[in-house]
mmCIF file of C-alpha atoms in Angstrom:
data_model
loop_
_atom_site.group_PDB
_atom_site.id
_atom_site.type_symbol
_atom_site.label_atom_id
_atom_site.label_comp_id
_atom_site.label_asym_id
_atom_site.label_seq_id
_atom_site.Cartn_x
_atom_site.Cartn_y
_atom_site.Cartn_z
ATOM 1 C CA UNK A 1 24.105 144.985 -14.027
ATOM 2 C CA UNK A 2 25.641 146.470 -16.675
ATOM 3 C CA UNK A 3 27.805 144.480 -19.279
ATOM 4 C CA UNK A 4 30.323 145.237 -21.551
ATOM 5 C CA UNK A 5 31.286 143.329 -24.872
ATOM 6 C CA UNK A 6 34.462 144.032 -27.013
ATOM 7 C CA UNK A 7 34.813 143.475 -30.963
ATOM 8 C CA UNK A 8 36.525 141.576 -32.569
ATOM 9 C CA UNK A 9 37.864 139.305 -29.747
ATOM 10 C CA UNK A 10 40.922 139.288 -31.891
ATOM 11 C CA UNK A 11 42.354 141.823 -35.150
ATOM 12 C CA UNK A 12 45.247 141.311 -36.943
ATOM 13 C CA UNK A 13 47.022 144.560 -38.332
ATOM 14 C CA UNK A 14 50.126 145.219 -40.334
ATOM 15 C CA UNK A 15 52.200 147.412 -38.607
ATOM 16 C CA UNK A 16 51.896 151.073 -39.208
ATOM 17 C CA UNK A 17 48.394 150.066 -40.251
ATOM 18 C CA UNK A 18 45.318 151.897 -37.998
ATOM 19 C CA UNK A 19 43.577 149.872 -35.863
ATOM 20 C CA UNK A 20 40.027 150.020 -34.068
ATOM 21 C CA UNK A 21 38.292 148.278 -31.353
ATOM 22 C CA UNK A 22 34.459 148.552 -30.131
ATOM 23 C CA UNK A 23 33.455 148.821 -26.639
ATOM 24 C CA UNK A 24 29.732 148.642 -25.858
ATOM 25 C CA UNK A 25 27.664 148.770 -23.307
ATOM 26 C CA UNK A 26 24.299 147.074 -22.237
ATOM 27 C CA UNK A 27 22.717 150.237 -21.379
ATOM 28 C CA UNK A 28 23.994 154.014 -21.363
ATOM 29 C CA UNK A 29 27.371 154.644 -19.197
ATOM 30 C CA UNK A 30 27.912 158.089 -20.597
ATOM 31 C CA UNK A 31 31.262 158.669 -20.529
ATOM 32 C CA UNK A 32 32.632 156.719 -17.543
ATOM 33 C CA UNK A 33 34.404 154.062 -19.888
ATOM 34 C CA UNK A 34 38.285 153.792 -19.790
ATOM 35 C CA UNK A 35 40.826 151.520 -21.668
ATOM 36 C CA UNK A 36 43.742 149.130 -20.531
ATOM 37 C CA UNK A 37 46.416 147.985 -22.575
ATOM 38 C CA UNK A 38 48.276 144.719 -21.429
ATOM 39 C CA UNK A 39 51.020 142.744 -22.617
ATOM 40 C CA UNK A 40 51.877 139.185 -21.936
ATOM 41 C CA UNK A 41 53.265 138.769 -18.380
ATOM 42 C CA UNK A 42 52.969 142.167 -17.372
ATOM 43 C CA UNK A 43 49.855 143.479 -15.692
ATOM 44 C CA UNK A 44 47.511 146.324 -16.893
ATOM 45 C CA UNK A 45 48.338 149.943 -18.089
ATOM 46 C CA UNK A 46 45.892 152.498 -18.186
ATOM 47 C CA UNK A 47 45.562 154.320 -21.597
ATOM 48 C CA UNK A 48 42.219 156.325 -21.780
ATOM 49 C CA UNK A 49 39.774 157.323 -19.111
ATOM 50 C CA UNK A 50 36.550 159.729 -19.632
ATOM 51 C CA UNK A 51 36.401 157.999 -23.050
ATOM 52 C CA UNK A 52 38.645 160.250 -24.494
ATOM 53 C CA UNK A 53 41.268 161.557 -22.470
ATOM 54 C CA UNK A 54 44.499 160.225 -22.472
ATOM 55 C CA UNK A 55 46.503 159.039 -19.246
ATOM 56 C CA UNK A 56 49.660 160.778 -18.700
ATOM 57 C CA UNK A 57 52.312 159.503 -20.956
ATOM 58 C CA UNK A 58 50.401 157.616 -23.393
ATOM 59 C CA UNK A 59 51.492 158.215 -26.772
ATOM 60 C CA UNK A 60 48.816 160.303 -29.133
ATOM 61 C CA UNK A 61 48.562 157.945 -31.587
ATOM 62 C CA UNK A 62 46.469 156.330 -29.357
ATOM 63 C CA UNK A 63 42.652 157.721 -29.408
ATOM 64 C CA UNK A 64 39.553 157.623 -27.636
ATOM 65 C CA UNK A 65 35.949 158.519 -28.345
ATOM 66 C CA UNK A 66 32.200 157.575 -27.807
ATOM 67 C CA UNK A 67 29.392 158.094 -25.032
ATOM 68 C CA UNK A 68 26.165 157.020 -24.222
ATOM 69 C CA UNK A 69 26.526 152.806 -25.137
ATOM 70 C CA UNK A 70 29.334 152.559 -27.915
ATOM 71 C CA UNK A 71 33.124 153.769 -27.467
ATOM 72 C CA UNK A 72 35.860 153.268 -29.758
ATOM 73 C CA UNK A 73 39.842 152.903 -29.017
ATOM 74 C CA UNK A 74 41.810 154.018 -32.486
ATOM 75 C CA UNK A 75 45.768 153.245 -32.642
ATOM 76 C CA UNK A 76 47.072 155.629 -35.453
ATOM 77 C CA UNK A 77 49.653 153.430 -36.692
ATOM 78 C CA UNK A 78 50.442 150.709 -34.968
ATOM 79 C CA UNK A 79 54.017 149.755 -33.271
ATOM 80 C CA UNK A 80 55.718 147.278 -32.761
ATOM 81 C CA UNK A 81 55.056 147.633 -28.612
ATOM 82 C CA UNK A 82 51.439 147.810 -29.260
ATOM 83 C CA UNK A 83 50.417 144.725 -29.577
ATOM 84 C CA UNK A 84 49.048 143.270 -26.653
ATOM 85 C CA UNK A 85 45.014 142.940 -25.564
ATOM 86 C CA UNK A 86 43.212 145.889 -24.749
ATOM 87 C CA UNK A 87 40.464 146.065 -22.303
ATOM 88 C CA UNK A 88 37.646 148.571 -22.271
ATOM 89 C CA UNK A 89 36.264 148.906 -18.289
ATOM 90 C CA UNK A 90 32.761 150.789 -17.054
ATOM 91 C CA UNK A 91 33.521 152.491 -13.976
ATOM 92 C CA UNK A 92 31.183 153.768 -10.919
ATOM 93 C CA UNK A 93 33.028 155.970 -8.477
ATOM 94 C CA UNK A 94 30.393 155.364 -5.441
ATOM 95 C CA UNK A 95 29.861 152.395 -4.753
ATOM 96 C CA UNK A 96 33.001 151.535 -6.057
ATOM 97 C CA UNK A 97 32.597 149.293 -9.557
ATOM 98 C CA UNK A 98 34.094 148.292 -12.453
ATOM 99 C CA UNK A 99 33.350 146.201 -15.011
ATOM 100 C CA UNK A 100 36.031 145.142 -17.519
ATOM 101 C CA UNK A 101 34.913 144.045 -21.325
ATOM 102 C CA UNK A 102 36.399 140.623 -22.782
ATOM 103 C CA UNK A 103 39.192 142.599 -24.446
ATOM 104 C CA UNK A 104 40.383 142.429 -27.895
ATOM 105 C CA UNK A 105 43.816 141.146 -29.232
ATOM 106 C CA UNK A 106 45.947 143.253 -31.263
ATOM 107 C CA UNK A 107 48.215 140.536 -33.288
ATOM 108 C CA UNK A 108 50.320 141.362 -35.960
ATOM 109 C CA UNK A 109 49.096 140.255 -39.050
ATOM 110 C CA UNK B 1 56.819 157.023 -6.693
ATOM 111 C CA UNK B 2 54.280 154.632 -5.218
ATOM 112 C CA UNK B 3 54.651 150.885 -5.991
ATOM 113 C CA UNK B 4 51.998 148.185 -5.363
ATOM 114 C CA UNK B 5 53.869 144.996 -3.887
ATOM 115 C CA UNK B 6 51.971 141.776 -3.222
ATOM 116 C CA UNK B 7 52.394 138.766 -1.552
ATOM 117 C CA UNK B 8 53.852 135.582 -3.174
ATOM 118 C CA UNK B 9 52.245 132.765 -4.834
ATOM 119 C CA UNK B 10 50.087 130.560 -3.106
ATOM 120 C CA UNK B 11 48.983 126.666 -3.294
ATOM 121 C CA UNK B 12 45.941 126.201 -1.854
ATOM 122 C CA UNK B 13 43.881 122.446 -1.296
ATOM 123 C CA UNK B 14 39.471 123.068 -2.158
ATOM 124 C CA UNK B 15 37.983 124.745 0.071
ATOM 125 C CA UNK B 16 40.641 126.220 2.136
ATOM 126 C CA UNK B 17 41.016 129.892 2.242
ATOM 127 C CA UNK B 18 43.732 132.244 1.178
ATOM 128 C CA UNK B 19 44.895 135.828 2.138
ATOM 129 C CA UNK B 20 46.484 137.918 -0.298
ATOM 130 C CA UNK B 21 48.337 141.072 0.619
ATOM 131 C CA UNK B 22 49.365 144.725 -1.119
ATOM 132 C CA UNK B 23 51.540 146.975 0.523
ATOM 133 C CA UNK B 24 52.218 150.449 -0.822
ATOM 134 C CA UNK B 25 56.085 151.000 -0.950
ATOM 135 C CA UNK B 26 57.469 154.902 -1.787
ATOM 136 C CA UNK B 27 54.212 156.072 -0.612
ATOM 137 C CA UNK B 28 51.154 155.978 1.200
ATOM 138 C CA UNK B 29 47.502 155.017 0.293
ATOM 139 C CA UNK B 30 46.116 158.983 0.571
ATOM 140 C CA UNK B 31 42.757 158.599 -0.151
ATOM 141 C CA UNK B 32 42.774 156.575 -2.893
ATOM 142 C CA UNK B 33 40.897 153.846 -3.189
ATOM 143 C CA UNK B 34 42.490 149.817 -3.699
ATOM 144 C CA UNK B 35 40.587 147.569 -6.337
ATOM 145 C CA UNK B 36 41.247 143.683 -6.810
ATOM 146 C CA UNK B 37 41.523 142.176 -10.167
ATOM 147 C CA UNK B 38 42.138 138.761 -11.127
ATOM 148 C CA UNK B 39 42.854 136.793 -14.487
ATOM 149 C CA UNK B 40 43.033 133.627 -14.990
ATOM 150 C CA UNK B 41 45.234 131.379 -17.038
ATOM 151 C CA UNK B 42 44.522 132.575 -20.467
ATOM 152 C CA UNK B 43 41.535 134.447 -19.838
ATOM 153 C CA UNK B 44 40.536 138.490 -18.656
ATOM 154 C CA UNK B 45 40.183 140.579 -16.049
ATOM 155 C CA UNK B 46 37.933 140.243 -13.374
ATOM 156 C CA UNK B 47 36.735 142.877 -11.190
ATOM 157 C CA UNK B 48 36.534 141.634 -7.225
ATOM 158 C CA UNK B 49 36.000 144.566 -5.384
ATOM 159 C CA UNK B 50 37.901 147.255 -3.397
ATOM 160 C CA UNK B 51 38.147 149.319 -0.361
ATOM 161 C CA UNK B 52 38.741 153.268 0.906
ATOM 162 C CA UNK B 53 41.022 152.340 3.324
ATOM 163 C CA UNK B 54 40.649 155.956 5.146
ATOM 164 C CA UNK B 55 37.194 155.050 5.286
ATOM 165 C CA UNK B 56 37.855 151.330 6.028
ATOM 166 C CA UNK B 57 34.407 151.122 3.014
ATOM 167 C CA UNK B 58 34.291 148.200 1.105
ATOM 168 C CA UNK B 59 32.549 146.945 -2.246
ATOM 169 C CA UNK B 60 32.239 143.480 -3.693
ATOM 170 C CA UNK B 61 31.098 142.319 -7.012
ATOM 171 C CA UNK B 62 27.988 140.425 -6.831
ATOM 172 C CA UNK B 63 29.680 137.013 -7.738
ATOM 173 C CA UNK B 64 32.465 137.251 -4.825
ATOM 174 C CA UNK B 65 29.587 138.549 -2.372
ATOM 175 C CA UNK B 66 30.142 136.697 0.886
ATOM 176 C CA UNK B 67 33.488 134.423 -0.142
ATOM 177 C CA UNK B 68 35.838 137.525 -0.125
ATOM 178 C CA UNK B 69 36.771 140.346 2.303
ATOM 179 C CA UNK B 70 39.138 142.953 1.357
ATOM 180 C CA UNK B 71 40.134 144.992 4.332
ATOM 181 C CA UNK B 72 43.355 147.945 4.919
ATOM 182 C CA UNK B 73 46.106 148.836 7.607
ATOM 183 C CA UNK B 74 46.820 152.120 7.011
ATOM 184 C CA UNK B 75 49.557 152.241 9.444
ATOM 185 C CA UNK B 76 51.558 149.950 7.232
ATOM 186 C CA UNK B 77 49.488 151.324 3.666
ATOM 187 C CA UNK B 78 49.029 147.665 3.267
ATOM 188 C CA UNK B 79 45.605 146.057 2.121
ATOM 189 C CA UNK B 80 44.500 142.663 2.085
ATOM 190 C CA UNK B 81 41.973 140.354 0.410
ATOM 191 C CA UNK B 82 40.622 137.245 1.697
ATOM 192 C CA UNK B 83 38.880 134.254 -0.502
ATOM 193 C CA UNK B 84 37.609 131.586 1.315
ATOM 194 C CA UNK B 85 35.390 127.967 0.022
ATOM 195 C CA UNK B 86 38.431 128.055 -2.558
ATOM 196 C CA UNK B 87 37.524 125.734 -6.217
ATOM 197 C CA UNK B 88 39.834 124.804 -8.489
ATOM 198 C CA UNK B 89 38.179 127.591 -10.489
ATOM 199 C CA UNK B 90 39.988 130.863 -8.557
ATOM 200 C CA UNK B 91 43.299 129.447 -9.959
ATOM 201 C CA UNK B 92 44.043 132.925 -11.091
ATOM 202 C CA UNK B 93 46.745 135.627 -10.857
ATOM 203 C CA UNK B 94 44.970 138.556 -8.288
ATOM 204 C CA UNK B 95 45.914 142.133 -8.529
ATOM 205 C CA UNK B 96 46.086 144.945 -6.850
ATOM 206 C CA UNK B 97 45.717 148.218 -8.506
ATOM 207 C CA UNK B 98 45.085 151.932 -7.020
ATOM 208 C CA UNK B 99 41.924 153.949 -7.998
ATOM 209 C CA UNK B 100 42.790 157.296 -8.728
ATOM 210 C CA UNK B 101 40.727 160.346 -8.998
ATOM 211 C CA UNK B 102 41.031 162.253 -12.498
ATOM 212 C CA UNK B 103 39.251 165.444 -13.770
ATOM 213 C CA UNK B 104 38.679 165.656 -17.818
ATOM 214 C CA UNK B 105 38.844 169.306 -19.894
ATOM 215 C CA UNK B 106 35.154 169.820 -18.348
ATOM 216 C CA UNK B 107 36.028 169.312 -15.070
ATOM 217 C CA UNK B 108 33.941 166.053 -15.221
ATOM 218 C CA UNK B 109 35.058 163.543 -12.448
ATOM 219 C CA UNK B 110 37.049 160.158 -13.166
ATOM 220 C CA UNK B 111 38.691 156.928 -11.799
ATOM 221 C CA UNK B 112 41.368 155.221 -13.238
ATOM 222 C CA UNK B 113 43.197 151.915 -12.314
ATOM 223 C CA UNK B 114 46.963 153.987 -12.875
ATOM 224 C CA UNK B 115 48.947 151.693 -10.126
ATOM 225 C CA UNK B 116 49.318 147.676 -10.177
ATOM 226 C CA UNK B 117 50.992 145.401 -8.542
ATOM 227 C CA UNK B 118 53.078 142.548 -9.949
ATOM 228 C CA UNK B 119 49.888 139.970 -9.129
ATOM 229 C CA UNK B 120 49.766 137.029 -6.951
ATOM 230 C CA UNK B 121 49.339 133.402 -8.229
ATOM 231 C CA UNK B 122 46.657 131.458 -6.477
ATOM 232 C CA UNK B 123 46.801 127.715 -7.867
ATOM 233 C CA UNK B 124 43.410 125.859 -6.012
ATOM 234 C CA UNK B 125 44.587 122.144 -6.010
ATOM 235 C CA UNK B 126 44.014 119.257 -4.647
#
Protein backbone atom coordinates (compact mmCIF):
# COMPACT_ATOMS: atom_id res chain seq x y z
CA UNK A 1 0.00 0.00 0.00
CA UNK A 2 1.37 2.97 -0.95
CA UNK A 3 1.61 6.07 1.45
CA UNK A 4 1.93 9.51 1.08
CA UNK A 5 3.47 12.12 3.61
CA UNK A 6 3.29 15.99 3.23
CA UNK A 7 5.96 18.63 4.62
CA UNK A 8 5.73 20.77 6.73
CA UNK A 9 2.30 19.88 8.25
CA UNK A 10 2.04 23.59 8.58
CA UNK A 11 4.15 26.95 6.75
CA UNK A 12 3.62 30.27 7.48
CA UNK A 13 4.25 32.83 4.53
CA UNK A 14 3.99 36.55 4.16
CA UNK A 15 1.85 37.33 1.54
CA UNK A 16 3.25 37.81 -1.88
CA UNK A 17 5.99 35.60 -0.49
CA UNK A 18 6.55 31.98 -2.60
CA UNK A 19 5.59 29.11 -1.00
CA UNK A 20 6.44 25.24 -1.35
CA UNK A 21 5.09 22.05 -0.16
CA UNK A 22 6.59 18.32 -0.49
CA UNK A 23 4.61 15.42 -1.47
CA UNK A 24 6.27 12.00 -1.26
CA UNK A 25 5.63 8.83 -1.84
CA UNK A 26 6.55 5.37 -0.24
CA UNK A 27 7.52 3.91 -3.43
CA UNK A 28 7.50 5.26 -7.18
CA UNK A 29 3.90 6.64 -8.45
CA UNK A 30 5.33 8.25 -11.52
CA UNK A 31 3.33 10.90 -12.28
CA UNK A 32 -0.18 9.96 -11.11
CA UNK A 33 -0.04 12.54 -8.10
CA UNK A 34 -2.56 15.50 -8.07
CA UNK A 35 -3.16 18.43 -5.58
CA UNK A 36 -6.32 19.80 -3.66
CA UNK A 37 -6.65 23.04 -2.23
CA UNK A 38 -9.34 23.49 0.60
CA UNK A 39 -10.53 26.18 2.63
CA UNK A 40 -12.31 26.10 5.91
CA UNK A 41 -15.95 24.98 5.46
CA UNK A 42 -15.84 24.45 1.94
CA UNK A 43 -14.92 21.10 0.46
CA UNK A 44 -11.98 20.26 -1.92
CA UNK A 45 -10.84 21.99 -5.23
CA UNK A 46 -8.73 20.37 -7.57
CA UNK A 47 -5.56 22.37 -8.58
CA UNK A 48 -2.95 20.05 -10.31
CA UNK A 49 -3.27 16.59 -11.74
CA UNK A 50 -0.39 14.60 -13.79
CA UNK A 51 1.94 16.41 -11.35
CA UNK A 52 2.12 19.27 -13.35
CA UNK A 53 -0.77 20.22 -15.20
CA UNK A 54 -3.03 22.63 -14.08
CA UNK A 55 -6.96 22.12 -13.74
CA UNK A 56 -8.97 24.43 -15.72
CA UNK A 57 -9.15 27.77 -14.12
CA UNK A 58 -6.51 27.58 -11.65
CA UNK A 59 -4.49 30.56 -11.55
CA UNK A 60 -0.62 30.10 -12.92
CA UNK A 61 0.92 31.18 -10.07
CA UNK A 62 0.19 28.02 -8.88
CA UNK A 63 2.86 25.18 -10.02
CA UNK A 64 3.41 21.66 -10.15
CA UNK A 65 6.35 19.35 -10.67
CA UNK A 66 8.06 15.98 -9.67
CA UNK A 67 7.79 12.13 -10.63
CA UNK A 68 8.95 9.00 -9.59
CA UNK A 69 8.55 9.44 -5.31
CA UNK A 70 8.88 13.32 -4.61
CA UNK A 71 6.45 16.14 -6.09
CA UNK A 72 6.41 19.64 -5.24
CA UNK A 73 3.31 22.28 -5.26
CA UNK A 74 4.96 26.05 -5.69
CA UNK A 75 2.48 29.18 -5.11
CA UNK A 76 4.30 32.16 -6.89
CA UNK A 77 3.20 34.73 -4.61
CA UNK A 78 0.85 34.04 -2.38
CA UNK A 79 -2.84 35.72 -2.01
CA UNK A 80 -4.79 36.51 0.20
CA UNK A 81 -7.46 33.48 -1.03
CA UNK A 82 -4.70 31.05 -0.86
CA UNK A 83 -4.46 30.15 2.27
CA UNK A 84 -6.14 27.15 3.11
CA UNK A 85 -4.55 23.29 3.41
CA UNK A 86 -3.45 21.65 0.46
CA UNK A 87 -3.58 18.01 -0.11
CA UNK A 88 -1.35 16.02 -2.40
CA UNK A 89 -3.45 12.53 -3.53
CA UNK A 90 -1.85 9.20 -5.45
CA UNK A 91 -4.31 8.08 -7.83
CA UNK A 92 -4.93 4.49 -9.62
CA UNK A 93 -7.47 4.66 -12.40
CA UNK A 94 -8.27 0.67 -12.33
CA UNK A 95 -9.08 -0.45 -9.56
CA UNK A 96 -10.20 2.73 -8.61
CA UNK A 97 -7.75 4.34 -5.63
CA UNK A 98 -6.68 7.20 -4.10
CA UNK A 99 -4.70 7.98 -1.46
CA UNK A 100 -4.67 11.52 -0.02
CA UNK A 101 -1.31 12.86 1.94
CA UNK A 102 -1.82 14.60 5.52
CA UNK A 103 -1.88 18.00 3.81
CA UNK A 104 -0.02 21.03 4.67
CA UNK A 105 -1.39 24.42 6.03
CA UNK A 106 -0.73 27.53 4.31
CA UNK A 107 -1.14 30.30 7.28
CA UNK A 108 -0.24 33.66 6.95
CA UNK A 109 2.64 34.49 8.77
CA UNK B 1 -23.28 22.35 -15.08
CA UNK B 2 -23.32 19.23 -12.94
CA UNK B 3 -23.74 19.64 -9.14
CA UNK B 4 -23.13 16.91 -6.51
CA UNK B 5 -26.06 17.18 -3.82
CA UNK B 6 -26.06 14.97 -0.73
CA UNK B 7 -28.20 14.00 1.81
CA UNK B 8 -28.52 15.83 5.19
CA UNK B 9 -26.85 15.32 8.38
CA UNK B 10 -27.28 12.36 10.27
CA UNK B 11 -27.26 11.24 14.16
CA UNK B 12 -26.57 7.92 14.46
CA UNK B 13 -26.49 5.61 18.11
CA UNK B 14 -22.99 2.73 17.92
CA UNK B 15 -23.42 0.36 15.88
CA UNK B 16 -26.33 1.32 13.85
CA UNK B 17 -25.89 1.90 10.23
CA UNK B 18 -26.27 4.91 8.03
CA UNK B 19 -26.98 5.57 4.26
CA UNK B 20 -25.68 8.51 2.68
CA UNK B 21 -26.88 9.70 -0.70
CA UNK B 22 -25.44 11.92 -3.93
CA UNK B 23 -27.57 12.84 -6.60
CA UNK B 24 -26.25 14.52 -9.72
CA UNK B 25 -28.43 17.69 -10.44
CA UNK B 26 -27.84 19.66 -14.13
CA UNK B 27 -26.49 16.49 -15.35
CA UNK B 28 -26.00 12.97 -15.49
CA UNK B 29 -23.26 10.57 -14.16
CA UNK B 30 -21.80 9.69 -18.02
CA UNK B 31 -19.26 7.45 -17.30
CA UNK B 32 -17.60 8.95 -14.73
CA UNK B 33 -16.78 7.40 -11.91
CA UNK B 34 -18.20 8.58 -7.96
CA UNK B 35 -15.48 8.49 -5.08
CA UNK B 36 -16.32 8.93 -1.23
CA UNK B 37 -14.25 11.05 0.96
CA UNK B 38 -14.60 11.80 4.46
CA UNK B 39 -12.89 14.23 7.08
CA UNK B 40 -13.27 14.38 10.27
CA UNK B 41 -13.53 17.15 12.79
CA UNK B 42 -10.24 18.80 12.42
CA UNK B 43 -8.49 16.24 10.61
CA UNK B 44 -7.95 15.12 6.47
CA UNK B 45 -9.28 13.45 3.88
CA UNK B 46 -10.00 10.01 3.74
CA UNK B 47 -10.38 7.98 0.76
CA UNK B 48 -13.52 5.28 1.11
CA UNK B 49 -13.99 4.02 -2.12
CA UNK B 50 -16.12 4.55 -5.28
CA UNK B 51 -18.16 3.08 -7.97
CA UNK B 52 -18.68 3.15 -12.13
CA UNK B 53 -22.11 3.37 -11.88
CA UNK B 54 -22.53 2.31 -15.78
CA UNK B 55 -20.69 -0.58 -14.74
CA UNK B 56 -22.42 -0.86 -11.32
CA UNK B 57 -18.05 -1.75 -10.27
CA UNK B 58 -17.12 -0.95 -7.00
CA UNK B 59 -13.76 -0.39 -4.95
CA UNK B 60 -13.18 -0.08 -1.24
CA UNK B 61 -10.19 0.95 0.68
CA UNK B 62 -8.80 -1.78 2.65
CA UNK B 63 -9.85 -0.23 6.09
CA UNK B 64 -13.74 0.20 5.07
CA UNK B 65 -13.56 -3.43 3.42
CA UNK B 66 -16.76 -5.17 4.48
CA UNK B 67 -18.51 -2.13 6.74
CA UNK B 68 -19.33 0.00 3.59
CA UNK B 69 -21.17 -0.48 0.26
CA UNK B 70 -21.38 2.20 -2.20
CA UNK B 71 -23.84 1.36 -4.89
CA UNK B 72 -25.66 3.81 -8.07
CA UNK B 73 -29.22 4.41 -9.68
CA UNK B 74 -28.53 5.65 -12.78
CA UNK B 75 -32.05 6.32 -13.58
CA UNK B 76 -32.07 9.03 -10.97
CA UNK B 77 -27.80 9.72 -11.41
CA UNK B 78 -27.96 9.25 -7.74
CA UNK B 79 -25.31 7.11 -5.74
CA UNK B 80 -25.30 5.94 -2.36
CA UNK B 81 -22.94 4.76 0.39
CA UNK B 82 -23.72 2.62 3.21
CA UNK B 83 -21.59 2.31 6.70
CA UNK B 84 -22.74 -0.05 8.96
CA UNK B 85 -21.13 -1.35 12.89
CA UNK B 86 -21.02 2.63 13.21
CA UNK B 87 -18.16 3.93 16.32
CA UNK B 88 -18.05 7.05 17.60
CA UNK B 89 -14.94 7.24 15.42
CA UNK B 90 -16.85 7.79 11.71
CA UNK B 91 -18.12 11.11 13.22
CA UNK B 92 -17.00 12.72 10.04
CA UNK B 93 -18.29 14.95 7.21
CA UNK B 94 -18.55 12.27 3.89
CA UNK B 95 -18.21 13.50 0.41
CA UNK B 96 -19.02 12.87 -2.71
CA UNK B 97 -16.86 13.90 -5.51
CA UNK B 98 -16.84 12.85 -9.42
CA UNK B 99 -13.73 11.16 -11.01
CA UNK B 100 -13.03 12.60 -14.15
CA UNK B 101 -10.92 11.44 -16.95
CA UNK B 102 -8.06 14.00 -18.06
CA UNK B 103 -5.34 13.68 -20.79
CA UNK B 104 -1.87 15.73 -20.08
CA UNK B 105 0.36 17.47 -23.19
CA UNK B 106 1.56 13.68 -23.83
CA UNK B 107 -1.57 12.31 -24.10
CA UNK B 108 -0.84 10.46 -20.79
CA UNK B 109 -4.15 9.40 -19.01
CA UNK B 110 -5.53 11.08 -15.66
CA UNK B 111 -8.24 11.23 -12.90
CA UNK B 112 -9.15 14.05 -11.06
CA UNK B 113 -11.65 14.61 -8.15
CA UNK B 114 -13.13 18.10 -10.24
CA UNK B 115 -16.91 17.76 -8.71
CA UNK B 116 -17.92 17.70 -4.81
CA UNK B 117 -20.66 17.80 -3.04
CA UNK B 118 -21.47 20.03 -0.07
CA UNK B 119 -20.65 16.78 2.44
CA UNK B 120 -22.83 15.07 4.83
CA UNK B 121 -22.34 15.17 8.67
CA UNK B 122 -22.42 11.81 10.32
CA UNK B 123 -22.22 12.42 14.26
CA UNK B 124 -21.92 8.44 15.84
CA UNK B 125 -23.41 9.01 19.40
CA UNK B 126 -24.68 7.46 21.94
Amino acid sequence: EIVMTQSPATLSVFPGERATLSCRASQSVTNKVAWYQQKPGQAPRLLIYGASTRATGVPGRFSGRGSGTDFTLTISSLQSEDFAVYYCQHYISWPLTFTFGPGTKVDIK
Amino acid sequence: QVQLVQSGPEVKKPGSSVSVSCKASGGTFNNNAIIWVRQAPGQGLEWMGGIIPMFGTTNYAQKFQGRITITAEMSTNTAYMEVTSLRSDDTALYYCARKNDYYDSNGYYHDGLDIWGQGTMVTVSS
